[in-house]
mmCIF file of C-alpha atoms in Angstrom:
data_model
loop_
_atom_site.group_PDB
_atom_site.id
_atom_site.type_symbol
_atom_site.label_atom_id
_atom_site.label_comp_id
_atom_site.label_asym_id
_atom_site.label_seq_id
_atom_site.Cartn_x
_atom_site.Cartn_y
_atom_site.Cartn_z
ATOM 1 C CA MET J 111 98.602 76.910 90.433
ATOM 2 C CA ALA J 112 101.620 77.929 92.525
ATOM 3 C CA PRO J 113 100.992 80.028 95.623
ATOM 4 C CA LEU J 114 101.710 83.760 95.539
ATOM 5 C CA ARG J 115 104.914 84.297 97.522
ATOM 6 C CA TRP J 116 104.732 87.386 99.736
ATOM 7 C CA ALA J 117 107.443 89.405 101.428
ATOM 8 C CA ILE J 118 106.629 92.030 104.041
ATOM 9 C CA VAL J 119 108.608 95.248 104.357
ATOM 10 C CA SER J 120 108.525 96.581 107.935
ATOM 11 C CA ALA J 121 107.861 94.731 111.164
ATOM 12 C CA GLY J 122 105.452 97.257 112.671
ATOM 13 C CA THR J 123 101.801 97.029 113.713
ATOM 14 C CA ILE J 124 100.192 97.010 110.277
ATOM 15 C CA ALA J 125 102.762 94.514 108.980
ATOM 16 C CA HIS J 126 101.942 92.220 111.920
ATOM 17 C CA ASP J 127 98.234 92.457 111.173
ATOM 18 C CA PHE J 128 98.772 91.828 107.463
ATOM 19 C CA ALA J 129 100.730 88.675 108.280
ATOM 20 C CA CYS J 130 97.913 87.533 110.592
ATOM 21 C CA ALA J 131 95.354 88.209 107.850
ATOM 22 C CA VAL J 132 97.284 86.309 105.166
ATOM 23 C CA SER J 133 97.559 83.339 107.529
ATOM 24 C CA THR J 134 93.758 82.955 107.308
ATOM 25 C CA LEU J 135 93.969 82.355 103.543
ATOM 26 C CA PRO J 136 94.719 78.957 101.957
ATOM 27 C CA SER J 137 98.453 78.211 101.947
ATOM 28 C CA ALA J 138 97.993 76.822 98.446
ATOM 29 C CA ASP J 139 97.222 80.398 97.358
ATOM 30 C CA HIS J 140 99.379 82.599 99.617
ATOM 31 C CA GLN J 141 102.705 82.079 101.358
ATOM 32 C CA LEU J 142 104.695 84.490 103.516
ATOM 33 C CA VAL J 143 108.306 83.779 102.578
ATOM 34 C CA ALA J 144 110.343 86.772 103.820
ATOM 35 C CA VAL J 145 110.293 89.863 106.020
ATOM 36 C CA GLY J 146 112.633 92.843 106.080
ATOM 37 C CA ALA J 147 112.948 95.422 108.848
ATOM 38 C CA ARG J 148 115.370 98.221 109.723
ATOM 39 C CA GLY J 149 116.686 96.147 112.625
ATOM 40 C CA LEU J 150 117.689 92.498 112.172
ATOM 41 C CA GLU J 151 116.408 91.515 115.604
ATOM 42 C CA ASN J 152 112.964 92.964 114.865
ATOM 43 C CA ALA J 153 112.875 91.049 111.583
ATOM 44 C CA ARG J 154 113.950 87.845 113.320
ATOM 45 C CA LYS J 155 111.278 88.122 116.020
ATOM 46 C CA PHE J 156 108.615 88.910 113.415
ATOM 47 C CA ALA J 157 109.647 85.922 111.286
ATOM 48 C CA GLU J 158 109.665 83.612 114.304
ATOM 49 C CA LEU J 159 106.220 84.742 115.444
ATOM 50 C CA HIS J 160 104.628 84.359 112.015
ATOM 51 C CA GLY J 161 106.508 81.287 110.806
ATOM 52 C CA ILE J 162 108.259 83.145 107.987
ATOM 53 C CA PRO J 163 111.362 81.287 106.719
ATOM 54 C CA ARG J 164 113.638 84.244 105.844
ATOM 55 C CA PHE J 165 114.283 87.559 107.567
ATOM 56 C CA TYR J 166 116.536 90.415 106.564
ATOM 57 C CA GLU J 167 118.009 93.619 107.922
ATOM 58 C CA GLY J 168 117.022 96.418 105.565
ATOM 59 C CA TYR J 169 114.934 96.158 102.437
ATOM 60 C CA GLU J 170 117.451 95.600 99.636
ATOM 61 C CA ALA J 171 117.671 91.888 100.428
ATOM 62 C CA ILE J 172 113.908 91.552 99.842
ATOM 63 C CA ALA J 173 114.347 93.138 96.413
ATOM 64 C CA LYS J 174 117.148 90.667 95.610
ATOM 65 C CA ASP J 175 115.301 87.578 96.878
ATOM 66 C CA PRO J 176 114.397 85.534 93.765
ATOM 67 C CA GLU J 177 111.678 83.627 95.613
ATOM 68 C CA VAL J 178 109.549 86.729 96.287
ATOM 69 C CA ASP J 179 106.699 87.494 93.876
ATOM 70 C CA VAL J 180 104.971 90.410 95.605
ATOM 71 C CA VAL J 181 105.901 92.809 98.381
ATOM 72 C CA TYR J 182 103.597 94.339 100.968
ATOM 73 C CA VAL J 183 105.025 97.757 101.891
ATOM 74 C CA GLY J 184 104.025 98.770 105.411
ATOM 75 C CA THR J 185 106.626 101.441 106.175
ATOM 76 C CA VAL J 186 105.987 105.028 107.315
ATOM 77 C CA ASN J 187 104.330 107.238 104.692
ATOM 78 C CA ASN J 188 107.346 109.071 103.355
ATOM 79 C CA ALA J 189 109.242 105.819 102.684
ATOM 80 C CA HIS J 190 106.496 104.357 100.458
ATOM 81 C CA TYR J 191 107.817 105.817 97.212
ATOM 82 C CA GLU J 192 111.452 104.801 97.601
ATOM 83 C CA VAL J 193 110.750 101.290 98.905
ATOM 84 C CA SER J 194 108.003 100.543 96.377
ATOM 85 C CA ARG J 195 110.150 101.791 93.508
ATOM 86 C CA MET J 196 113.047 99.591 94.664
ATOM 87 C CA MET J 197 110.781 96.530 94.671
ATOM 88 C CA LEU J 198 109.255 97.321 91.268
ATOM 89 C CA ASP J 199 112.725 97.875 89.827
ATOM 90 C CA ALA J 200 113.661 94.401 91.048
ATOM 91 C CA GLY J 201 110.678 92.914 89.222
ATOM 92 C CA LYS J 202 108.394 92.489 92.241
ATOM 93 C CA HIS J 203 104.697 93.316 92.319
ATOM 94 C CA VAL J 204 103.711 95.808 95.031
ATOM 95 C CA LEU J 205 100.827 96.280 97.451
ATOM 96 C CA CYS J 206 101.650 99.540 99.236
ATOM 97 C CA GLU J 207 99.938 100.874 102.329
ATOM 98 C CA LYS J 208 97.950 104.053 101.996
ATOM 99 C CA PRO J 209 98.628 106.837 101.337
ATOM 100 C CA LEU J 210 100.404 105.479 98.267
ATOM 101 C CA CYS J 211 102.768 108.468 98.310
ATOM 102 C CA VAL J 212 103.043 111.844 100.016
ATOM 103 C CA ASN J 213 101.611 113.794 97.062
ATOM 104 C CA ARG J 214 100.098 113.346 93.614
ATOM 105 C CA GLY J 215 103.308 114.037 91.715
ATOM 106 C CA GLN J 216 105.157 111.350 93.630
ATOM 107 C CA ALA J 217 102.256 108.897 93.180
ATOM 108 C CA ARG J 218 102.220 109.534 89.429
ATOM 109 C CA ALA J 219 105.978 108.920 89.198
ATOM 110 C CA LEU J 220 105.620 105.625 91.079
ATOM 111 C CA LEU J 221 102.648 104.345 89.075
ATOM 112 C CA ASP J 222 104.277 105.329 85.772
ATOM 113 C CA PHE J 223 107.352 103.370 86.843
ATOM 114 C CA ALA J 224 105.224 100.332 87.753
ATOM 115 C CA ARG J 225 103.700 100.376 84.257
ATOM 116 C CA GLU J 226 107.133 100.721 82.658
ATOM 117 C CA ARG J 227 108.294 97.679 84.625
ATOM 118 C CA GLY J 228 105.125 95.746 83.768
ATOM 119 C CA ARG J 229 104.342 95.053 87.415
ATOM 120 C CA PHE J 230 101.122 95.161 89.428
ATOM 121 C CA CYS J 231 100.971 98.057 91.887
ATOM 122 C CA MET J 232 98.046 98.933 94.150
ATOM 123 C CA GLU J 233 97.451 101.336 96.996
ATOM 124 C CA ALA J 234 96.240 99.200 99.893
ATOM 125 C CA ILE J 235 92.827 100.779 100.389
ATOM 126 C CA TRP J 236 91.555 97.624 102.069
ATOM 127 C CA SER J 237 88.144 99.139 102.859
ATOM 128 C CA ARG J 238 86.904 98.734 99.296
ATOM 129 C CA PHE J 239 87.177 94.943 99.426
ATOM 130 C CA PHE J 240 85.035 94.409 102.526
ATOM 131 C CA PRO J 241 81.670 92.695 101.888
ATOM 132 C CA SER J 242 79.961 95.761 103.430
ATOM 133 C CA TYR J 243 81.359 97.930 100.636
ATOM 134 C CA VAL J 244 80.327 95.366 98.034
ATOM 135 C CA HIS J 245 76.776 95.398 99.425
ATOM 136 C CA LEU J 246 76.683 99.213 99.412
ATOM 137 C CA ARG J 247 77.927 99.322 95.827
ATOM 138 C CA ASP J 248 75.182 96.883 94.771
ATOM 139 C CA ARG J 249 72.561 99.058 96.483
ATOM 140 C CA ILE J 250 73.860 102.190 94.766
ATOM 141 C CA ASN J 251 74.059 100.514 91.360
ATOM 142 C CA ARG J 252 70.462 99.269 91.686
ATOM 143 C CA SER J 253 69.357 102.817 92.637
ATOM 144 C CA ASP J 254 67.955 101.496 95.926
ATOM 145 C CA LEU J 255 69.143 104.710 97.608
ATOM 146 C CA GLY J 256 67.917 106.895 94.757
ATOM 147 C CA ARG J 257 70.195 109.751 93.759
ATOM 148 C CA ILE J 258 73.073 110.076 96.229
ATOM 149 C CA GLU J 259 72.924 113.504 97.841
ATOM 150 C CA GLN J 260 75.339 113.386 100.746
ATOM 151 C CA VAL J 261 78.104 111.396 102.410
ATOM 152 C CA GLU J 262 78.941 112.133 106.047
ATOM 153 C CA VAL J 263 82.203 110.693 107.441
ATOM 154 C CA GLN J 264 83.992 111.120 110.745
ATOM 155 C CA PHE J 265 87.316 109.498 111.551
ATOM 156 C CA GLY J 266 89.221 110.251 114.717
ATOM 157 C CA PHE J 267 91.281 108.689 117.493
ATOM 158 C CA PRO J 268 93.685 110.136 120.081
ATOM 159 C CA LEU J 269 96.881 109.762 118.030
ATOM 160 C CA THR J 270 99.021 112.756 118.989
ATOM 161 C CA HIS J 271 101.486 110.412 120.723
ATOM 162 C CA VAL J 272 101.997 108.372 117.538
ATOM 163 C CA GLU J 273 105.161 109.512 115.757
ATOM 164 C CA ARG J 274 104.063 108.624 112.220
ATOM 165 C CA VAL J 275 101.016 110.899 112.666
ATOM 166 C CA ARG J 276 102.693 113.658 114.711
ATOM 167 C CA MET J 277 105.940 114.178 112.815
ATOM 168 C CA LYS J 278 106.392 115.944 109.507
ATOM 169 C CA SER J 279 109.658 114.055 108.946
ATOM 170 C CA LEU J 280 107.615 110.810 108.734
ATOM 171 C CA GLY J 281 104.949 112.201 106.414
ATOM 172 C CA GLY J 282 102.518 112.784 109.282
ATOM 173 C CA GLY J 283 99.181 114.510 109.698
ATOM 174 C CA THR J 284 95.587 113.305 109.647
ATOM 175 C CA VAL J 285 95.023 114.184 105.973
ATOM 176 C CA LEU J 286 97.505 111.506 104.921
ATOM 177 C CA ASP J 287 96.829 109.035 107.737
ATOM 178 C CA LEU J 288 93.047 109.232 108.301
ATOM 179 C CA GLY J 289 91.756 111.561 105.607
ATOM 180 C CA VAL J 290 92.661 109.137 102.827
ATOM 181 C CA TYR J 291 89.928 106.801 104.105
ATOM 182 C CA ALA J 292 87.229 109.465 104.163
ATOM 183 C CA ILE J 293 88.275 110.959 100.813
ATOM 184 C CA GLN J 294 88.382 107.589 99.070
ATOM 185 C CA LEU J 295 84.930 106.650 100.395
ATOM 186 C CA ALA J 296 83.332 109.869 99.144
ATOM 187 C CA MET J 297 84.858 109.477 95.681
ATOM 188 C CA TRP J 298 83.965 105.772 95.589
ATOM 189 C CA VAL J 299 80.320 106.497 96.444
ATOM 190 C CA PHE J 300 79.954 109.302 93.879
ATOM 191 C CA GLN J 301 82.219 107.528 91.347
ATOM 192 C CA ALA J 302 83.745 110.895 90.505
ATOM 193 C CA GLU J 303 86.390 113.404 91.473
ATOM 194 C CA PRO J 304 85.167 116.441 93.396
ATOM 195 C CA THR J 305 84.760 119.657 91.429
ATOM 196 C CA HIS J 306 85.542 121.714 94.512
ATOM 197 C CA THR J 307 86.945 121.042 97.978
ATOM 198 C CA GLU J 308 86.908 123.464 100.923
ATOM 199 C CA ALA J 309 88.887 122.647 104.053
ATOM 200 C CA ALA J 310 89.941 124.055 107.416
ATOM 201 C CA GLY J 311 92.354 122.511 109.899
ATOM 202 C CA HIS J 312 94.470 122.755 113.031
ATOM 203 C CA LEU J 313 98.240 122.219 112.910
ATOM 204 C CA ASN J 314 100.665 121.065 115.588
ATOM 205 C CA GLU J 315 104.101 122.499 116.382
ATOM 206 C CA GLU J 316 105.569 120.280 113.629
ATOM 207 C CA GLY J 317 103.372 121.973 111.030
ATOM 208 C CA VAL J 318 101.168 118.963 110.282
ATOM 209 C CA ASP J 319 97.442 118.768 110.849
ATOM 210 C CA VAL J 320 95.905 117.219 113.959
ATOM 211 C CA GLY J 321 92.398 117.628 112.594
ATOM 212 C CA ILE J 322 90.483 118.879 109.568
ATOM 213 C CA THR J 323 86.987 119.503 108.356
ATOM 214 C CA ALA J 324 86.285 119.504 104.630
ATOM 215 C CA VAL J 325 83.410 119.622 102.175
ATOM 216 C CA MET J 326 83.858 117.915 98.803
ATOM 217 C CA ARG J 327 81.369 118.884 96.069
ATOM 218 C CA PHE J 328 80.725 116.525 93.171
ATOM 219 C CA PRO J 329 79.519 116.962 89.562
ATOM 220 C CA SER J 330 76.121 115.418 90.388
ATOM 221 C CA GLY J 331 75.392 118.197 92.883
ATOM 222 C CA GLY J 332 76.005 115.895 95.835
ATOM 223 C CA PHE J 333 78.560 116.602 98.523
ATOM 224 C CA ALA J 334 80.601 114.893 101.233
ATOM 225 C CA SER J 335 81.285 116.293 104.695
ATOM 226 C CA ILE J 336 84.403 114.834 106.294
ATOM 227 C CA ARG J 337 86.089 115.364 109.630
ATOM 228 C CA THR J 338 89.320 113.898 110.968
ATOM 229 C CA SER J 339 90.940 114.194 114.376
ATOM 230 C CA ALA J 340 94.117 112.929 116.029
ATOM 231 C CA ILE J 341 92.890 114.410 119.331
ATOM 232 C CA ASP J 342 89.363 113.046 119.839
ATOM 233 C CA LYS J 343 87.646 109.738 119.232
ATOM 234 C CA LEU J 344 84.859 110.475 116.747
ATOM 235 C CA SER J 345 81.874 108.352 115.672
ATOM 236 C CA ASN J 346 84.030 106.716 112.967
ATOM 237 C CA ASN J 347 80.922 105.927 110.937
ATOM 238 C CA ALA J 348 79.965 106.898 107.404
ATOM 239 C CA THR J 349 76.410 107.589 106.319
ATOM 240 C CA ILE J 350 75.473 107.583 102.649
ATOM 241 C CA ILE J 351 72.258 109.518 102.086
ATOM 242 C CA GLY J 352 70.156 109.283 98.946
ATOM 243 C CA THR J 353 66.737 110.513 97.870
ATOM 244 C CA LYS J 354 65.198 107.143 98.822
ATOM 245 C CA GLY J 355 67.057 106.404 102.064
ATOM 246 C CA SER J 356 70.426 105.949 103.718
ATOM 247 C CA ILE J 357 72.982 103.313 104.703
ATOM 248 C CA THR J 358 75.477 103.641 107.550
ATOM 249 C CA LEU J 359 78.820 101.829 107.595
ATOM 250 C CA HIS J 360 79.942 101.253 111.189
ATOM 251 C CA ASP J 361 83.704 101.601 111.677
ATOM 252 C CA PHE J 362 83.565 102.653 108.046
ATOM 253 C CA TRP J 363 87.230 102.032 107.191
ATOM 254 C CA CYS J 364 86.915 98.321 108.088
ATOM 255 C CA PRO J 365 83.169 97.723 108.446
ATOM 256 C CA ILE J 366 81.901 94.295 109.413
ATOM 257 C CA GLU J 367 78.481 95.797 110.155
ATOM 258 C CA LEU J 368 76.189 98.212 108.371
ATOM 259 C CA THR J 369 72.718 99.564 108.975
ATOM 260 C CA ASP J 370 70.842 98.954 105.755
ATOM 261 C CA ILE J 371 68.259 101.115 104.050
ATOM 262 C CA ASP J 372 65.427 99.288 105.868
ATOM 263 C CA GLY J 373 67.049 99.779 109.285
ATOM 264 C CA THR J 374 68.286 96.199 109.675
ATOM 265 C CA VAL J 375 71.872 95.618 110.749
ATOM 266 C CA ARG J 376 73.838 93.352 108.422
ATOM 267 C CA SER J 377 76.927 91.602 109.782
ATOM 268 C CA TYR J 378 79.870 90.137 107.898
ATOM 269 C CA PRO J 379 82.036 88.404 110.534
ATOM 270 C CA LEU J 380 85.717 87.800 109.925
ATOM 271 C CA PRO J 381 87.520 84.508 110.542
ATOM 272 C CA ALA J 382 89.803 84.294 113.553
ATOM 273 C CA SER J 383 93.542 84.437 112.942
ATOM 274 C CA LYS J 384 95.920 82.123 114.792
ATOM 275 C CA ILE J 385 97.818 85.116 116.175
ATOM 276 C CA GLU J 386 95.722 88.031 117.370
ATOM 277 C CA CYS J 387 95.666 91.239 115.318
ATOM 278 C CA ILE J 388 96.443 94.551 116.992
ATOM 279 C CA LEU J 389 94.128 96.912 115.102
ATOM 280 C CA LEU J 390 90.367 96.675 114.665
ATOM 281 C CA ASN J 391 89.098 94.093 112.156
ATOM 282 C CA SER J 392 92.566 93.733 110.609
ATOM 283 C CA VAL J 393 91.877 90.173 109.495
ATOM 284 C CA GLY J 394 89.948 92.022 106.764
ATOM 285 C CA LEU J 395 93.306 92.778 105.151
ATOM 286 C CA ARG J 396 92.877 89.293 103.672
ATOM 287 C CA TYR J 397 90.441 90.721 101.114
ATOM 288 C CA GLU J 398 93.021 93.020 99.509
ATOM 289 C CA ALA J 399 95.588 90.211 99.522
ATOM 290 C CA GLU J 400 93.114 88.046 97.616
ATOM 291 C CA GLU J 401 92.443 90.851 95.132
ATOM 292 C CA THR J 402 96.190 91.265 94.600
ATOM 293 C CA ARG J 403 96.546 87.548 93.805
ATOM 294 C CA ARG J 404 93.536 87.620 91.481
ATOM 295 C CA ARG J 405 94.902 90.509 89.418
ATOM 296 C CA ILE J 406 98.478 89.223 89.270
ATOM 297 C CA LEU J 407 97.284 85.809 88.078
ATOM 298 C CA ALA J 408 95.214 87.558 85.397
ATOM 299 C CA GLY J 409 98.312 89.465 84.236
ATOM 300 C CA GLU J 410 96.786 92.825 85.147
ATOM 301 C CA LEU J 411 98.812 95.812 86.355
ATOM 302 C CA GLU J 412 96.098 97.402 88.476
ATOM 303 C CA SER J 413 92.786 96.659 90.162
ATOM 304 C CA PRO J 414 89.582 98.301 88.957
ATOM 305 C CA SER J 415 88.569 98.608 92.623
ATOM 306 C CA VAL J 416 91.588 100.834 93.459
ATOM 307 C CA SER J 417 92.808 101.891 90.034
ATOM 308 C CA HIS J 418 95.869 103.989 89.368
ATOM 309 C CA ASN J 419 93.564 106.865 88.441
ATOM 310 C CA ASP J 420 91.739 106.428 91.752
ATOM 311 C CA SER J 421 95.002 106.746 93.673
ATOM 312 C CA LEU J 422 96.031 109.840 91.706
ATOM 313 C CA ALA J 423 92.637 111.453 92.269
ATOM 314 C CA ILE J 424 92.732 110.738 96.014
ATOM 315 C CA ALA J 425 96.266 112.165 96.229
ATOM 316 C CA GLY J 426 95.087 115.258 94.347
ATOM 317 C CA VAL J 427 92.364 115.933 96.925
ATOM 318 C CA GLN J 428 94.832 115.390 99.767
ATOM 319 C CA ASP J 429 97.194 117.882 98.115
ATOM 320 C CA ALA J 430 94.373 120.428 97.781
ATOM 321 C CA ILE J 431 93.366 120.067 101.426
ATOM 322 C CA ARG J 432 96.953 120.318 102.678
ATOM 323 C CA LYS J 433 97.500 123.435 100.583
ATOM 324 C CA GLN J 434 94.382 125.110 101.990
ATOM 325 C CA ILE J 435 95.296 124.397 105.616
ATOM 326 C CA GLY J 436 99.002 125.212 105.190
ATOM 327 C CA VAL J 437 100.677 121.803 105.466
ATOM 328 C CA GLU J 438 103.757 121.536 103.244
ATOM 329 C CA MET J 439 105.941 118.463 102.879
ATOM 330 C CA PRO J 440 109.513 118.370 101.517
ATOM 331 C CA GLU J 441 108.254 116.142 98.680
ATOM 332 C CA ASP J 442 106.011 118.971 97.451
ATOM 333 C CA TYR J 443 109.111 120.811 96.201
ATOM 334 C CA ILE J 444 110.546 117.766 94.418
ATOM 335 C CA PHE J 445 107.488 116.063 92.941
ATOM 336 C CA LYS J 446 105.173 118.600 91.332
ATOM 337 C CA SER J 447 101.535 117.685 90.837
#
């Protein structure tokens, strides 16, 4: 079986960490063959560091490269749609960083296009592929927690200096950058879309949110309480509470530890990468890369773990929260939900 040949779009932090993560997988299964960045020098340095044979200025050359099978899109949020569509149009499969798009209408347009082109496309919600999530899902499916009543999630870091979070022109705000993680977890636990979402938030001078609180209510009667902040470091844990007990995911968006229903701490250590990652537990990006390969080899266009419907539902909740707290993006006037 030939290895899956990856190209990376962007030479930023998450792209660096993705390259480090892929390097921990067997080279017989995964190869990094190209990188594209806005500046040629950035692409060259990235390629040199990670041992990638080809580097390009801009992204069009990636789309035209016949030796690329799948593209990891790690650009700023509001470039996801255009770049992913370009790659799909060129016949490439796509793994696109979250949020998949700025709103639900844009996400639907992209996923419809991926289906038309017959190419795999997945929002890179890496959390769902961690062994901690797999263990939690097994517990829920076996009813070890009883009926799920509540999910409590906090996610916050001082990020007001980070342009992609601070600036509306880059698709900023914590709903799109941090909230996606909390929203996806709640919906993944309840295996449903919320029937009602109530939110409040604080906006910066750019008109994007620097923090929100929200309650998502689900058909089962359960609810999720979520909080995000770009100002304060929060607990960054998620607790799933059922009628028979609870489980806590530590660093819930990339958890290598959880406190199980019996109070024991379970650990799922990650392998070391040759080059150090920048963000916490980023070697765990290897799990979504493996899932991408598995689905492409099977001829599938989506993953059941982060289905197209999942991405649309998550985008719909993000849209609802942004509307309630008064955050409007230019895309909202072009791509209607």
